[in-house]
Amino acid sequence: MELNSIKPADGSKHAKRRVGRGIGSGLGKTAGRGHKGQKSRSGGYHKVGFEGGQMPLQRRLPKRGFKSHLLKFNAEVSLSELDKLGLAEVDLAALKQAGLVGSIAKVVKIIKRGELTKAVKLNGIGATAGAKAAIEAAGGSIA
């Protein structure tokens, strides 16, 4: 084999369709663009969502909802994850180190999902009412 004899595999390459090259080609005259109108002309097209001047659908529908940009700093940890952690005292740094919350998290809340068997003391971490009752029932506390 020589570098000058290398060819692509059979069928992997095919000739580009050449339009507007006479009636014998099958794509002469209008070159597959039909007759008249914006789409038939060179450079004639429109932006995404344009409906010919009619108010576009994305503008006809009402705006709805709100998403706070501060939510990315909030995180949740379940009771079962807290139980698996196995620490007597838990704070934000310990949760970040264990990988239970993201590195940008500022506010962490314990939620009541799963069971807690060990006594855990929480420092600077919030808890829902149900989670707080479960933590205190297991002999833990929230500071």
Coordinates of C-alpha atoms in Angstrom, one line a residue:
M1 CA 0.0 0.0 0.0
E2 CA 1.2 3.5 -0.9
L3 CA 0.0 6.9 0.4
N4 CA -1.0 7.8 -3.2
S5 CA -3.2 4.8 -3.6
I6 CA -5.3 5.2 -0.5
K7 CA -9.0 5.6 -1.3
P8 CA -12.1 6.0 0.8
A9 CA -14.3 2.9 1.2
D10 CA -16.8 2.2 -1.6
G11 CA -20.1 4.0 -1.0
S12 CA -18.8 6.2 1.8
K13 CA -18.5 9.3 -0.5
H14 CA -21.0 10.5 -2.9
A15 CA -21.2 13.4 -5.3
K16 CA -22.9 16.6 -4.1
R17 CA -26.2 17.3 -5.8
R18 CA -25.7 20.1 -8.3
V19 CA -28.8 22.0 -8.8
G20 CA -29.7 24.6 -11.5
R21 CA -27.6 22.9 -14.2
G22 CA -30.1 22.5 -17.0
I23 CA -33.2 20.3 -17.7
G24 CA -31.2 17.2 -18.3
S25 CA -30.0 17.1 -14.7
G26 CA -33.6 16.8 -13.3
L27 CA -33.0 19.9 -11.1
G28 CA -32.9 22.7 -13.7
K29 CA -35.0 25.9 -14.0
T30 CA -36.2 26.4 -10.4
A31 CA -33.6 24.0 -9.0
G32 CA -36.1 22.3 -6.6
R33 CA -37.2 25.6 -5.0
G34 CA -40.7 25.8 -6.5
H35 CA -42.2 29.0 -8.0
K36 CA -41.9 32.5 -6.4
G37 CA -42.1 33.4 -2.8
Q38 CA -39.5 34.2 -0.2
K39 CA -38.1 30.7 0.0
S40 CA -37.4 30.6 -3.7
R41 CA -35.2 33.7 -3.7
S42 CA -31.5 33.9 -2.9
G43 CA -30.8 35.2 0.6
G44 CA -34.6 35.2 1.3
Y45 CA -35.4 33.5 4.6
H46 CA -36.5 34.5 8.1
K47 CA -35.6 34.0 11.7
V48 CA -36.7 31.1 13.8
G49 CA -40.3 31.5 15.0
F50 CA -41.2 34.1 12.3
E51 CA -44.8 33.7 11.1
G52 CA -45.0 36.1 8.3
G53 CA -45.6 39.1 10.5
Q54 CA -48.3 37.4 12.6
M55 CA -47.6 37.6 16.3
P56 CA -45.4 34.5 16.9
L57 CA -46.6 31.7 19.2
Q58 CA -43.9 32.4 21.8
R59 CA -45.1 36.0 22.1
R60 CA -48.8 35.1 22.0
L61 CA -48.5 32.8 25.1
P62 CA -48.4 34.4 28.5
K63 CA -45.3 34.5 30.6
R64 CA -45.7 32.2 33.6
G65 CA -43.7 31.3 36.7
F66 CA -40.5 32.5 38.4
K67 CA -37.3 30.7 39.2
S68 CA -35.1 32.3 41.8
H69 CA -31.4 32.7 40.9
L70 CA -30.6 32.1 44.6
L71 CA -31.8 28.5 44.4
K72 CA -28.5 27.2 43.2
F73 CA -27.0 28.0 46.6
N74 CA -29.6 25.8 48.4
A75 CA -29.1 22.1 49.0
E76 CA -31.1 19.2 50.7
V77 CA -29.8 16.2 52.6
S78 CA -32.0 13.3 53.6
L79 CA -32.0 11.5 57.0
S80 CA -30.7 8.3 55.3
E81 CA -27.7 10.1 53.8
L82 CA -27.0 11.7 57.2
D83 CA -27.2 8.2 58.8
K84 CA -24.7 6.7 56.2
L85 CA -22.3 9.6 56.9
G86 CA -21.7 8.3 60.4
L87 CA -20.4 11.5 62.0
A88 CA -21.4 12.7 65.5
E89 CA -21.2 16.4 64.6
V90 CA -22.2 17.6 61.1
D91 CA -21.7 21.0 59.6
L92 CA -21.6 22.5 56.1
A93 CA -17.9 21.8 55.6
A94 CA -18.3 18.1 56.5
L95 CA -21.2 17.7 54.1
K96 CA -19.2 19.3 51.3
Q97 CA -16.2 17.1 52.0
A98 CA -18.4 14.0 51.9
G99 CA -19.8 15.1 48.6
L100 CA -23.4 15.2 49.8
V101 CA -23.8 18.9 48.8
G102 CA -22.3 20.9 46.0
S103 CA -19.2 23.1 46.6
I104 CA -21.3 26.3 46.0
A105 CA -24.0 25.4 48.5
K106 CA -24.5 28.0 51.3
V107 CA -27.8 26.9 52.8
V108 CA -28.4 23.2 53.7
K109 CA -31.6 21.7 55.0
I110 CA -32.2 18.2 56.3
I111 CA -35.4 16.6 55.0
K112 CA -37.3 13.7 56.4
R113 CA -36.6 10.9 53.9
G114 CA -35.4 7.6 55.3
E115 CA -34.5 6.6 58.8
L116 CA -31.9 8.0 61.3
T117 CA -30.5 5.5 63.9
K118 CA -27.5 7.4 65.3
A119 CA -27.4 10.6 67.4
V120 CA -26.2 13.5 65.3
K121 CA -25.5 17.1 66.3
L122 CA -26.1 19.6 63.5
N123 CA -24.2 22.9 63.4
G124 CA -25.5 25.7 61.2
I125 CA -27.8 23.4 59.2
G126 CA -31.5 23.7 59.1
A127 CA -34.1 20.9 59.2
T128 CA -37.8 20.5 58.4
A129 CA -40.2 19.9 61.2
G130 CA -40.4 16.2 60.6
A131 CA -36.6 15.8 60.2
K132 CA -36.1 17.8 63.4
A133 CA -38.5 15.5 65.3
A134 CA -36.7 12.4 63.9
I135 CA -33.2 13.7 64.8
E136 CA -34.3 14.5 68.4
A137 CA -36.0 11.1 68.7
A138 CA -32.6 9.5 67.8
G139 CA -30.9 11.5 70.6
G140 CA -29.4 14.2 68.4
S141 CA -29.7 18.0 68.5
I142 CA -29.9 21.0 66.2
A143 CA -27.7 24.1 67.0

